[in-house]
PDB file of C-alpha atoms and ligand atoms in Angstrom:
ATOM      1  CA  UNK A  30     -21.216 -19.124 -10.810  1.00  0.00           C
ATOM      2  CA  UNK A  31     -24.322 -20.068 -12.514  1.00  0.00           C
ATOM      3  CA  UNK A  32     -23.823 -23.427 -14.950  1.00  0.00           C
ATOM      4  CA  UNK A  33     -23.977 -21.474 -18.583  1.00  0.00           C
ATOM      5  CA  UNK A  34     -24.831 -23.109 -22.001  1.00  0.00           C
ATOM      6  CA  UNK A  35     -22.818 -22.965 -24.729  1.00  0.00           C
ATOM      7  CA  UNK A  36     -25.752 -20.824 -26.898  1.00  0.00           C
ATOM      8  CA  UNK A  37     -24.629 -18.176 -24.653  1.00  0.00           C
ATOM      9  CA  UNK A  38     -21.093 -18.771 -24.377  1.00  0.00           C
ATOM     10  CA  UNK A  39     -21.055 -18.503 -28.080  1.00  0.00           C
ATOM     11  CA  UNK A  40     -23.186 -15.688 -28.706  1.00  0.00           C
ATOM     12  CA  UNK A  41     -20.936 -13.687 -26.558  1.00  0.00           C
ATOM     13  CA  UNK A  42     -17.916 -15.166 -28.440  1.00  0.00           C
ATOM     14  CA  UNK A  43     -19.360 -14.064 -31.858  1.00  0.00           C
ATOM     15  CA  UNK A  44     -20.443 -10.557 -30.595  1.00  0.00           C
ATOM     16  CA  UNK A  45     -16.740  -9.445 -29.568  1.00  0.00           C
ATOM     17  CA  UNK A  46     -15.203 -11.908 -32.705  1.00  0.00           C
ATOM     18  CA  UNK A  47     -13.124 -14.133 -30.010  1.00  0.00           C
ATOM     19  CA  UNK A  48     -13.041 -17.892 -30.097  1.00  0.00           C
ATOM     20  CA  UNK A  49     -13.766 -20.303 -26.825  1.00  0.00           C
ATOM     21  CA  UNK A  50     -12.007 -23.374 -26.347  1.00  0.00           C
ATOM     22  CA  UNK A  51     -14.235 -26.722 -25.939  1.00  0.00           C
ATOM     23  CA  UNK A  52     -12.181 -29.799 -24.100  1.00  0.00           C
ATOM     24  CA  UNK A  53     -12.865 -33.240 -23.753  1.00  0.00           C
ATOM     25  CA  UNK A  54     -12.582 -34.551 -20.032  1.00  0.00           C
ATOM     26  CA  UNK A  55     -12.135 -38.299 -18.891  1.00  0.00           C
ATOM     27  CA  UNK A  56     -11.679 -37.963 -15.612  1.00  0.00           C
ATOM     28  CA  UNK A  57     -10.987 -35.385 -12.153  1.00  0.00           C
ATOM     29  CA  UNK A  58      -7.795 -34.061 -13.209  1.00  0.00           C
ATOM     30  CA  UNK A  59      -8.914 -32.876 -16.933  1.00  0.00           C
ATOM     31  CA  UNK A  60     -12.116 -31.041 -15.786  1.00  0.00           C
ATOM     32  CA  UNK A  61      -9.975 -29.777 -12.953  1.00  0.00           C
ATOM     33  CA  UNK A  62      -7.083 -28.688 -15.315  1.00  0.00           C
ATOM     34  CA  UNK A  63      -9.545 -26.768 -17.400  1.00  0.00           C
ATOM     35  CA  UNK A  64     -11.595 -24.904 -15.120  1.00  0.00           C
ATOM     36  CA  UNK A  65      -8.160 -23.919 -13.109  1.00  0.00           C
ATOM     37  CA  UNK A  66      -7.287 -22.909 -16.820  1.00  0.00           C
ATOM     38  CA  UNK A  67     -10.311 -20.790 -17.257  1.00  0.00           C
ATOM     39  CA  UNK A  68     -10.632 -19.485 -13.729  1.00  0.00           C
ATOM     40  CA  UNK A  69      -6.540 -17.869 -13.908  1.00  0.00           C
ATOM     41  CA  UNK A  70      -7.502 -16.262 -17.143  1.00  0.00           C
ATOM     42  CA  UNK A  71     -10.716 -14.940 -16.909  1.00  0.00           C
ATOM     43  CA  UNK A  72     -12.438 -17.286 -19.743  1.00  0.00           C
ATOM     44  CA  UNK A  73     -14.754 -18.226 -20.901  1.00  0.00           C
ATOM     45  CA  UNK A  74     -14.416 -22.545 -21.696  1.00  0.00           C
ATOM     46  CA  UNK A  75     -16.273 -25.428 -22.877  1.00  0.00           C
ATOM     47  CA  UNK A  76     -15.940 -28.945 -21.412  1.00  0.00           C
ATOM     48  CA  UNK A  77     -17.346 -31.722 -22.529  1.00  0.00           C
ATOM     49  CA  UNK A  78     -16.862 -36.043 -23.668  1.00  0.00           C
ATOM     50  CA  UNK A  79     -17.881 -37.774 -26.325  1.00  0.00           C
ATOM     51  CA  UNK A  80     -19.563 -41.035 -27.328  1.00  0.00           C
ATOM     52  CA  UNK A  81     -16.377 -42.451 -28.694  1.00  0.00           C
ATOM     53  CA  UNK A  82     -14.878 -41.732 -24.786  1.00  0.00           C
ATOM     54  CA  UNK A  83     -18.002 -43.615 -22.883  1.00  0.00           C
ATOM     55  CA  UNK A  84     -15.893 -46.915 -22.432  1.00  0.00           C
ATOM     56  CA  UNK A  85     -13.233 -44.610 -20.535  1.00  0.00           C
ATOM     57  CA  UNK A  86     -15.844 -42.276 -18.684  1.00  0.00           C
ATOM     58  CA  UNK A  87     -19.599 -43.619 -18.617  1.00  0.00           C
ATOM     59  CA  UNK A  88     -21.815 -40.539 -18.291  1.00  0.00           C
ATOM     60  CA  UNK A  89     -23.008 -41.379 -14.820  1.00  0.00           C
ATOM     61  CA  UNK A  90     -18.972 -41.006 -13.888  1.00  0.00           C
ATOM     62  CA  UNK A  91     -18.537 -37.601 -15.855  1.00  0.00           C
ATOM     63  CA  UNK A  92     -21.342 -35.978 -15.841  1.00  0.00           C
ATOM     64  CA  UNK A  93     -22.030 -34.797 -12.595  1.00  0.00           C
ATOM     65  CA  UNK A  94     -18.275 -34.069 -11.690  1.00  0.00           C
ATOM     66  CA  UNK A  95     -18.589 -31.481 -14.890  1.00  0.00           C
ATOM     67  CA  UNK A  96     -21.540 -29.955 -13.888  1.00  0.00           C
ATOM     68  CA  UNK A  97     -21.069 -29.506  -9.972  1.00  0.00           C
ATOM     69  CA  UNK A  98     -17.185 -28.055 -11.404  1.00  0.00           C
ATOM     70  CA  UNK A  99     -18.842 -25.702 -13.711  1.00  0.00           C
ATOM     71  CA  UNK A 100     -21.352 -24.659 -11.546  1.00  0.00           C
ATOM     72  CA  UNK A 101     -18.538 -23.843  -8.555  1.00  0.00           C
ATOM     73  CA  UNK A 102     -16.395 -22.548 -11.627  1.00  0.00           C
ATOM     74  CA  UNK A 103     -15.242 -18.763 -10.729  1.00  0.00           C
ATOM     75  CA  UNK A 104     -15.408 -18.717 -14.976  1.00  0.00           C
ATOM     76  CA  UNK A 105     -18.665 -19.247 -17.148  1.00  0.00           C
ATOM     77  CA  UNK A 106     -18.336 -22.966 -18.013  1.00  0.00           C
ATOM     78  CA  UNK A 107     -20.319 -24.911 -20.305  1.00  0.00           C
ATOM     79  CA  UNK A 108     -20.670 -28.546 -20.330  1.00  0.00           C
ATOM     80  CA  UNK A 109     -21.423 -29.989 -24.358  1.00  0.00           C
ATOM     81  CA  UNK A 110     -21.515 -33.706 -25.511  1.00  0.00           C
ATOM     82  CA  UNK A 111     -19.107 -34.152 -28.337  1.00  0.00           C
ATOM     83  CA  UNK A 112     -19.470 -36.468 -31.393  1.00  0.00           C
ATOM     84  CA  UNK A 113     -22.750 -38.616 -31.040  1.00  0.00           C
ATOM     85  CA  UNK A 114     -23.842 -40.953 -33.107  1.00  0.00           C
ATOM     86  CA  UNK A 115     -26.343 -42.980 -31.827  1.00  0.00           C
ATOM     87  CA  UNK A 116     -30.305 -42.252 -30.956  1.00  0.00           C
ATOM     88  CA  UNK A 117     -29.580 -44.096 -27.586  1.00  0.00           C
ATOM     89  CA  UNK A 118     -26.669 -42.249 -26.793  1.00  0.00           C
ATOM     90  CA  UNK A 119     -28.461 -39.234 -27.525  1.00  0.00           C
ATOM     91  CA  UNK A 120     -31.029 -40.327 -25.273  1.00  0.00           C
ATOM     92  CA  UNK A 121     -28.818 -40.932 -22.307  1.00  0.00           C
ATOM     93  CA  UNK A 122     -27.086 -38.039 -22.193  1.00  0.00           C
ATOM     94  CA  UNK A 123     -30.238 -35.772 -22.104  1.00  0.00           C
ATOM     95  CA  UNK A 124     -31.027 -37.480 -19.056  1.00  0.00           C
ATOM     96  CA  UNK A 125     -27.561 -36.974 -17.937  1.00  0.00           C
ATOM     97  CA  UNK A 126     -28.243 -33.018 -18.124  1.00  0.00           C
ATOM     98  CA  UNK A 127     -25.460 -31.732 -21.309  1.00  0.00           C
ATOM     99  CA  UNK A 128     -27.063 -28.241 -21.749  1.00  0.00           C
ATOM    100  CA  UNK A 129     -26.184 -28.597 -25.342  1.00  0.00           C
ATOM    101  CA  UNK A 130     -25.240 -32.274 -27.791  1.00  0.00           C
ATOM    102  CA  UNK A 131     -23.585 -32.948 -31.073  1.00  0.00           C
ATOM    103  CA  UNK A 132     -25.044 -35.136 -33.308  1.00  0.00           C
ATOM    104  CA  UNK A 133     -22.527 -36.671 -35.767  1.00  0.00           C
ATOM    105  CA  UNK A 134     -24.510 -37.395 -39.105  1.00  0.00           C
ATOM    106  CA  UNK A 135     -21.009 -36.714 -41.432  1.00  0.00           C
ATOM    107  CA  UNK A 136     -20.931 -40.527 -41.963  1.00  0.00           C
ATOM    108  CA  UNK A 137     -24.443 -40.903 -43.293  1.00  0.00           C
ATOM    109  CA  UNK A 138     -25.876 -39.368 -47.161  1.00  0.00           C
ATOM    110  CA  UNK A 139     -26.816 -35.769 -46.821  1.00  0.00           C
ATOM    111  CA  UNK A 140     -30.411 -36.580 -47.213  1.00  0.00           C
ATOM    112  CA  UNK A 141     -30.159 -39.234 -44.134  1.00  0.00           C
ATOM    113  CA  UNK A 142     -27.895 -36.541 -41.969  1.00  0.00           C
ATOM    114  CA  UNK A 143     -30.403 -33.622 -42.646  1.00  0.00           C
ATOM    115  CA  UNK A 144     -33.531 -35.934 -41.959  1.00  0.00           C
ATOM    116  CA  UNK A 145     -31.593 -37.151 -38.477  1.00  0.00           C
ATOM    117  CA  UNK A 146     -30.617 -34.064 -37.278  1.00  0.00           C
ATOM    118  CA  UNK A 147     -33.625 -32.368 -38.013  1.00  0.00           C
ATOM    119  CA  UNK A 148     -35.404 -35.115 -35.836  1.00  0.00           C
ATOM    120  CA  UNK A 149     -33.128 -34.747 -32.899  1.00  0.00           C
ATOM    121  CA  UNK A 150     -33.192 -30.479 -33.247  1.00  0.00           C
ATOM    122  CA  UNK A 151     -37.015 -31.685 -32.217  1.00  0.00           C
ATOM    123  CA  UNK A 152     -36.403 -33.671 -29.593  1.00  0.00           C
ATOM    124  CA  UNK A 153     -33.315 -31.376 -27.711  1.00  0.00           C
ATOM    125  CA  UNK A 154     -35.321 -28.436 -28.736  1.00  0.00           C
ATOM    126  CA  UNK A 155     -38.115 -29.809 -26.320  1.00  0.00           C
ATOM    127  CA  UNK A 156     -35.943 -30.311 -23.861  1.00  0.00           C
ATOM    128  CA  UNK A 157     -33.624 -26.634 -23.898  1.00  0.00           C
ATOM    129  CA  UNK A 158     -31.002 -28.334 -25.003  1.00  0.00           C
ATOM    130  CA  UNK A 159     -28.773 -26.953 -27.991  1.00  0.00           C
ATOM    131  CA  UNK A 160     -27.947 -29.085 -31.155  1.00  0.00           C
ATOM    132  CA  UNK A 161     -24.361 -28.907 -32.922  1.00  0.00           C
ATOM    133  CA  UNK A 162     -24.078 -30.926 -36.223  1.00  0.00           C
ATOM    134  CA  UNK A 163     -21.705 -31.564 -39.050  1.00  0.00           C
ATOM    135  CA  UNK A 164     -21.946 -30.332 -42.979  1.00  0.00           C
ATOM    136  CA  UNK A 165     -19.387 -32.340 -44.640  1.00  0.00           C
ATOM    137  CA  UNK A 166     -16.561 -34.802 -42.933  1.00  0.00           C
ATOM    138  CA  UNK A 167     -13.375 -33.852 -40.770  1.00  0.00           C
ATOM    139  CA  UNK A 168     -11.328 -36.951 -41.052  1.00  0.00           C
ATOM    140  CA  UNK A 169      -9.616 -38.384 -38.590  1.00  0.00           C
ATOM    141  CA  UNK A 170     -12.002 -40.081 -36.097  1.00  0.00           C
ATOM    142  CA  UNK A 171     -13.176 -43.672 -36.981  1.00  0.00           C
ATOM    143  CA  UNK A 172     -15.945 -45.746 -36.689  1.00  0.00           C
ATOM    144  CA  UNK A 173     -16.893 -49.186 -34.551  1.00  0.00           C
ATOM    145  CA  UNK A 174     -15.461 -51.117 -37.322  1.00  0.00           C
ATOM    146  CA  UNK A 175     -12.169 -48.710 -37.336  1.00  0.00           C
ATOM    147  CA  UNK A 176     -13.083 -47.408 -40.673  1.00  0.00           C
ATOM    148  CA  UNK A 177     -11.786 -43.638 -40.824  1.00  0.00           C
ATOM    149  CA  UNK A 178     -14.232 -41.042 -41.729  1.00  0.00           C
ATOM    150  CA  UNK A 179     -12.993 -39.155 -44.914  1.00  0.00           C
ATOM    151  CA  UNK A 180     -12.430 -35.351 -45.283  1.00  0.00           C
ATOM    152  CA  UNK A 181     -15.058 -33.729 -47.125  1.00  0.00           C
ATOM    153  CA  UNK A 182     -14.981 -30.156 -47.516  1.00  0.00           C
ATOM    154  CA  UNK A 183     -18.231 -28.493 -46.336  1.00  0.00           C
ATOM    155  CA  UNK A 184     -19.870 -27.058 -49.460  1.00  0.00           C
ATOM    156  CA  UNK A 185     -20.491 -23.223 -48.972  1.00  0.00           C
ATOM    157  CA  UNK A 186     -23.667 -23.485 -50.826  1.00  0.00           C
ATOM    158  CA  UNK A 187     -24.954 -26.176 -49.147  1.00  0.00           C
ATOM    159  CA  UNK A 188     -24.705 -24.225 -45.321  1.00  0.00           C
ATOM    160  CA  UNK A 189     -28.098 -22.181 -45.112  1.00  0.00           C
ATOM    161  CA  UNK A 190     -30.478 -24.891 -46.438  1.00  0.00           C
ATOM    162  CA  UNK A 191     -28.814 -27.363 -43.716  1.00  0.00           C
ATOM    163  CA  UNK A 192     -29.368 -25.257 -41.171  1.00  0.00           C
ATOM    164  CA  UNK A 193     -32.850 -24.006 -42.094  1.00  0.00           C
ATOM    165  CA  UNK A 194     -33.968 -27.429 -42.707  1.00  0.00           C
ATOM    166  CA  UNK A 195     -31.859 -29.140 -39.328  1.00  0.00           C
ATOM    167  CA  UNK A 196     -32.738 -26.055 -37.043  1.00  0.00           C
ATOM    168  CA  UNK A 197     -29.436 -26.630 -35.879  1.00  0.00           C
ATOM    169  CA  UNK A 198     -28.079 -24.146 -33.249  1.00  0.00           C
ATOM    170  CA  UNK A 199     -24.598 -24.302 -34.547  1.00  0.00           C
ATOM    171  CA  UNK A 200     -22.873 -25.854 -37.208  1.00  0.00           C
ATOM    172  CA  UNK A 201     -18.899 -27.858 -37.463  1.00  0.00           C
ATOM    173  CA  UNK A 202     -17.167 -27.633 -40.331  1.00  0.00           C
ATOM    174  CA  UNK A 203     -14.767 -28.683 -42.608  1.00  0.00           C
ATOM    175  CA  UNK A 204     -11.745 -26.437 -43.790  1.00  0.00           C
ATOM    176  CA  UNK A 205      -8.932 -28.789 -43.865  1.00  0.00           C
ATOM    177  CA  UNK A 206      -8.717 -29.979 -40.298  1.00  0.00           C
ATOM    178  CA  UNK A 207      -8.266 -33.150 -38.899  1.00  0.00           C
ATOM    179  CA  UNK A 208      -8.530 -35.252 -35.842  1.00  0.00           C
ATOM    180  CA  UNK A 209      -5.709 -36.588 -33.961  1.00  0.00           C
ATOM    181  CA  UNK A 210      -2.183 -35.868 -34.598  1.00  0.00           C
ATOM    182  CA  UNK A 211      -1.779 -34.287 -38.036  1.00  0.00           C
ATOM    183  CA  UNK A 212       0.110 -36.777 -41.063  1.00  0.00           C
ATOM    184  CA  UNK A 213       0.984 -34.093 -42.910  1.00  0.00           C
ATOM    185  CA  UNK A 214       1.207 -29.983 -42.211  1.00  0.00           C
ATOM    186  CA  UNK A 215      -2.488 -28.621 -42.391  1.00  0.00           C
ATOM    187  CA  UNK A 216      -3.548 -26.449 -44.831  1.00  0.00           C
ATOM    188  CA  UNK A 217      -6.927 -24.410 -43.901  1.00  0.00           C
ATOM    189  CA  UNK A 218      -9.591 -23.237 -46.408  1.00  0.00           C
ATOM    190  CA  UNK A 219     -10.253 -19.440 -44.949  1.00  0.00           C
ATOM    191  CA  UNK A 220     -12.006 -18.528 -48.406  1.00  0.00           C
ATOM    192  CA  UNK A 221     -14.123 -21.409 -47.853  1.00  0.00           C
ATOM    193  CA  UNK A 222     -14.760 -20.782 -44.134  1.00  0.00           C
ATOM    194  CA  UNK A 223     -15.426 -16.974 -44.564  1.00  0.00           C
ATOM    195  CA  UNK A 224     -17.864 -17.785 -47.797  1.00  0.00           C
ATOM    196  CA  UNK A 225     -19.574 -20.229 -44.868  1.00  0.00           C
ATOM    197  CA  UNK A 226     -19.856 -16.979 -42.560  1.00  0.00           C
ATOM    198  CA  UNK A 227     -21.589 -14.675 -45.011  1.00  0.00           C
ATOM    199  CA  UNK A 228     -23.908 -17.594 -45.780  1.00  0.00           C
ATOM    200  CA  UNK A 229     -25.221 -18.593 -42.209  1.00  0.00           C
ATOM    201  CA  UNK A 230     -25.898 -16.331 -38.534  1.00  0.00           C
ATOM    202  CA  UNK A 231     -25.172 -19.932 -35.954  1.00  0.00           C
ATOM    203  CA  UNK A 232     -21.862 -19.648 -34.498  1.00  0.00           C
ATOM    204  CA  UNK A 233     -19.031 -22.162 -36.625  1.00  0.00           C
ATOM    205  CA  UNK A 234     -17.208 -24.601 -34.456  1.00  0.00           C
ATOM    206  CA  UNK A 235     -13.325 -25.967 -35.737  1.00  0.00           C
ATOM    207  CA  UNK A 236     -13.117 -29.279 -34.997  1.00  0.00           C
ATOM    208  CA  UNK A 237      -9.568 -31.015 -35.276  1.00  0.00           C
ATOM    209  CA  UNK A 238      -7.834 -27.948 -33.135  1.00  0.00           C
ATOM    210  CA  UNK A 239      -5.028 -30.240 -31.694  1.00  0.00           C
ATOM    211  CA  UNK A 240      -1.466 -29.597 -34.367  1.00  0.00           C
ATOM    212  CA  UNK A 241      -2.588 -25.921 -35.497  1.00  0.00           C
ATOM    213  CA  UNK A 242      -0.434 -23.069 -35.653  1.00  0.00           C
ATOM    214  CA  UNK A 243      -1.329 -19.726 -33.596  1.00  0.00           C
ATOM    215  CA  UNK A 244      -1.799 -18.246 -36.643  1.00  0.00           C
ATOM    216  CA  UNK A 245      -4.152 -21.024 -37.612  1.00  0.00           C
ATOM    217  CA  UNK A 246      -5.979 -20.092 -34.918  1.00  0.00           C
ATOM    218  CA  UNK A 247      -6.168 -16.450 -35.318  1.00  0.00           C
ATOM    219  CA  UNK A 248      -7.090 -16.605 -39.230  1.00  0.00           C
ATOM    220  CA  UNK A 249     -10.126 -19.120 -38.242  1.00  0.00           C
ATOM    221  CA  UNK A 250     -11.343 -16.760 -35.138  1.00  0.00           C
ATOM    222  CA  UNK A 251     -10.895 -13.886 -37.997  1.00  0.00           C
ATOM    223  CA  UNK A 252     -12.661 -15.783 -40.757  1.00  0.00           C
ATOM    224  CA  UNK A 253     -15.851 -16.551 -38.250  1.00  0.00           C
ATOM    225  CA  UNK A 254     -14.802 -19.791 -35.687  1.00  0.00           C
ATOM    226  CA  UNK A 255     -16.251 -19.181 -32.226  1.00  0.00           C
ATOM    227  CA  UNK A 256     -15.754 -22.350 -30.760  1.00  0.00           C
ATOM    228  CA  UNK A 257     -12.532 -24.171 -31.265  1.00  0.00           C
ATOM    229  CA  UNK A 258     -12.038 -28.072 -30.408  1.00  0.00           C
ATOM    230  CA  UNK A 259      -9.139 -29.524 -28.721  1.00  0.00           C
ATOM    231  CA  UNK A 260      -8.347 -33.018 -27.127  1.00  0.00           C
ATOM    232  CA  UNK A 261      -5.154 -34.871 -28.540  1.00  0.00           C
ATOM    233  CA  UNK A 262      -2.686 -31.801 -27.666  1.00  0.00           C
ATOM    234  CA  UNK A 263      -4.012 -31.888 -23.974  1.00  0.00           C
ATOM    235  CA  UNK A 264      -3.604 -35.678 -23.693  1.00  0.00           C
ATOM    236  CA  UNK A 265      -0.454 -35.446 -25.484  1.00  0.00           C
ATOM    237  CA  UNK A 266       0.435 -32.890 -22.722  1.00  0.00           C
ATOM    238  CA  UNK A 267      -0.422 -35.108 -19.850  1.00  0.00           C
ATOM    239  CA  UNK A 268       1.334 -37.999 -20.821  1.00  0.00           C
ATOM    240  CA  UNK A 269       4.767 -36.016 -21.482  1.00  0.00           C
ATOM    241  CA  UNK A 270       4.717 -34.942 -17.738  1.00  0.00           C
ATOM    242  CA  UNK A 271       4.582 -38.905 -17.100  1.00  0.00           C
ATOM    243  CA  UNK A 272       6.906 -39.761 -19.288  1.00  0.00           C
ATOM    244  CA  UNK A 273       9.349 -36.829 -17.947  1.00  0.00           C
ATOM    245  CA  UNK A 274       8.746 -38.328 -14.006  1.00  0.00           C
ATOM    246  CA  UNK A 275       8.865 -42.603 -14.680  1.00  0.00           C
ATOM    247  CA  UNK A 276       9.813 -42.583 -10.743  1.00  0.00           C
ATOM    248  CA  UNK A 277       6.760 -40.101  -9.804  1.00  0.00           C
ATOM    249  CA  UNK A 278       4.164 -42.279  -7.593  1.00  0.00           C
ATOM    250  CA  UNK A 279       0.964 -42.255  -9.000  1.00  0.00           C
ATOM    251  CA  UNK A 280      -0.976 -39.199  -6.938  1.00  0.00           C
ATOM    252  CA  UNK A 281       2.296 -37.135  -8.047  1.00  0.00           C
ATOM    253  CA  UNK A 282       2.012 -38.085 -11.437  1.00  0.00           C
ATOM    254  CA  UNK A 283      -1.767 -37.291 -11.578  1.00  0.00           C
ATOM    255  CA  UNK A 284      -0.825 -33.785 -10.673  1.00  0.00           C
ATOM    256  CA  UNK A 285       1.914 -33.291 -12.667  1.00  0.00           C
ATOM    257  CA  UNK A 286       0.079 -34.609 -15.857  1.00  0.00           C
ATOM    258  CA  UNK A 287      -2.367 -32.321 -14.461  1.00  0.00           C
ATOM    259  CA  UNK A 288      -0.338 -28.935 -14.049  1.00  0.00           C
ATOM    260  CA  UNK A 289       0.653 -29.662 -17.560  1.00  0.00           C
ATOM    261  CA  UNK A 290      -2.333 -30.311 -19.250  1.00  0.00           C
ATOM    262  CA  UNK A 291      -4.123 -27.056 -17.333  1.00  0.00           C
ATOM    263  CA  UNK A 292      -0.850 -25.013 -19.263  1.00  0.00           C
ATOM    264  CA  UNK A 293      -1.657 -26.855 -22.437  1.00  0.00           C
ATOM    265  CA  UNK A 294      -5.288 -25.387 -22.100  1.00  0.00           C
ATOM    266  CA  UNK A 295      -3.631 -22.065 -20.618  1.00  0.00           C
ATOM    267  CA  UNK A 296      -1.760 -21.312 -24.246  1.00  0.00           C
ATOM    268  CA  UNK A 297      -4.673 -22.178 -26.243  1.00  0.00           C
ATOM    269  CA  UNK A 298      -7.457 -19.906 -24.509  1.00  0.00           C
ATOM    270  CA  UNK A 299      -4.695 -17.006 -24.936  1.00  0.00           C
ATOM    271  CA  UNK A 300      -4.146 -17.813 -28.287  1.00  0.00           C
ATOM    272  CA  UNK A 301      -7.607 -18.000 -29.044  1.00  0.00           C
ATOM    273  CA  UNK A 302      -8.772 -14.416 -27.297  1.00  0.00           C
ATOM    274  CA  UNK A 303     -11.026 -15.641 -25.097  1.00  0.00           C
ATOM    275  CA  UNK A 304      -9.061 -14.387 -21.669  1.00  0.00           C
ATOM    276  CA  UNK A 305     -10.458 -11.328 -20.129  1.00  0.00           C
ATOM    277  CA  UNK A 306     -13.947 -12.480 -21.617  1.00  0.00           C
ATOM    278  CA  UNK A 307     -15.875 -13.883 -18.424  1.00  0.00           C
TER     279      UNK A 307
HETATM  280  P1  LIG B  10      -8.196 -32.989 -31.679  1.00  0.00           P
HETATM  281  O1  LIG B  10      -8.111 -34.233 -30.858  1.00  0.00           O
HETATM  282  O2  LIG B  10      -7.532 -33.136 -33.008  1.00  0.00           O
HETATM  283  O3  LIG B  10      -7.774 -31.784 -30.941  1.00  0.00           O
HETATM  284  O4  LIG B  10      -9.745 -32.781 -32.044  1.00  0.00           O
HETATM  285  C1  LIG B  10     -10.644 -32.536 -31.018  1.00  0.00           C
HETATM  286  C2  LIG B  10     -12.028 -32.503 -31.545  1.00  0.00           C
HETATM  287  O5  LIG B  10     -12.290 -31.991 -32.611  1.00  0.00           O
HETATM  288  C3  LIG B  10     -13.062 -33.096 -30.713  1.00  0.00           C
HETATM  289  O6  LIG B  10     -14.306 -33.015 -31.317  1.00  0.00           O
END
């Protein structure tokens, strides 16, 4: 199949009110385990890494494995940069080809993240490539100096003026998820996420999708979510295969981490409507 952008992905995904899973990859066996996901079930998928992951898999690793995959993908596949936080980063991975880049400005004032993202929407504009940013803080990730970034509810109010001023092609917000494995149970704003809806057209992305309940799920799809982020419960899956098989050598356990981590990704594209969508 032709490589797809996540624009289109997500237009689709809004249309017919489903939601499409996006997944972080590090290596063969994730982008593998997701595609194989999306291929069995008809889906549409997402796959992506982040800035935070470029110790792990340097873009000149990743990023052609994830594009060469979703372009032999029997599935439409996107391939999305995750949280970005740096200009040079930025930089690097438009040369790297992501059809579409998130630019993490929830640690800086509102002024600084709307002037910033505004500035990059230029730039990626230029250059066809899609901008996702952040209005208000999901906790759970931290910083260079391990500081972790506070939740701050995204203000309703505040939705259409960021995107009008950004000219942001989609917009992450905060309802009351986190990232990484949850402290305490969740408990998810849908007022809040549905008053967000009404406010704005760009498709909503749910960060923090690792820990949520199927019903989680369904209420955010319901309430206006079209793209849905996961990482920690398809890690998490991986590394309970190895743990299961200590005597497995280390090409078995690759596939068995594998296998599981491509049923992880199985459950959540059912769960979030998306088979039967390609
Ligand atoms: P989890 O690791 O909590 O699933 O979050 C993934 C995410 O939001 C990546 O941006």
């Amino acid at each position: 199949m032709a490589l797809y952008n996540m624009k289109e992905i997500l237009a689709d995904a809004q249309k017919r009110g489903y939601g499409v899973g996006f997944f972080n990859a590090v290596n063969l066996e994730m982008i593998r385990a997701y595609i194989e996901a999306a291929e069995e079930l008809d889906s549409p998928i997402i796959i992506g890494t982040a800035e935070a992951l470029l110790p792990i898999a340097p873009f000149e690793w990743i990023v052609p494995a994830m594009l060469e995959a979703a372009r032999r993908a029997k599935a439409p596949v996107a391939v999305h940069l995750d949280h970005t936080y740096h200009f040079k980063t930025l930089m690097q991975a438009l040369r790297a080809g992501f059809g579409s880049i998130m630019y993490d400005g929830s640690r800086e004032s509102h002024e600084n993240n709307l002037k910033h993202s505004a500035a990059i929407a230029r730039i990626v504009h230029g250059m066809g490539v899609g901008l996702e940013c952040e209005l208000g803080s999901v906790s759970g990730l931290t910083d260079e100096t391990g500081h972790e970034d506070e939740m701050v509810y995204t203000d309703p109010a505040e939705a259409a003026e960021f995107l009008e001023r950004t000219g942001a092609d989609f917009l992450a917000v905060s309802i009351g998820t986190q990232h990484g494995v949850y402290k305490a149970e969740p408990h998810l704003d849908i007022p809040r996420l549905k008053e967000i809806r009404a406010a704005v057209d760009a498709p909503l992305v749910l960060h923090g999708g690792s820990g949520l309940s199927d019903d989680d799920f369904r209420n955010t799809i319901d309430g206006g979510i079209a793209k849905i982020n996961v990482y920690t419960d398809i890690i998490l899956a991986g590394k309970r295969a190895l743990c299961e098989h200590p005597d497995a050598s280390y090409t078995d356990g690759l596939c068995l981490a594998r296998e599981a981590m491509k049923e992880a990704t199985v459950k959540k594209l059912r769960v979030f409507g998306s088979a039967g969508k390609a």
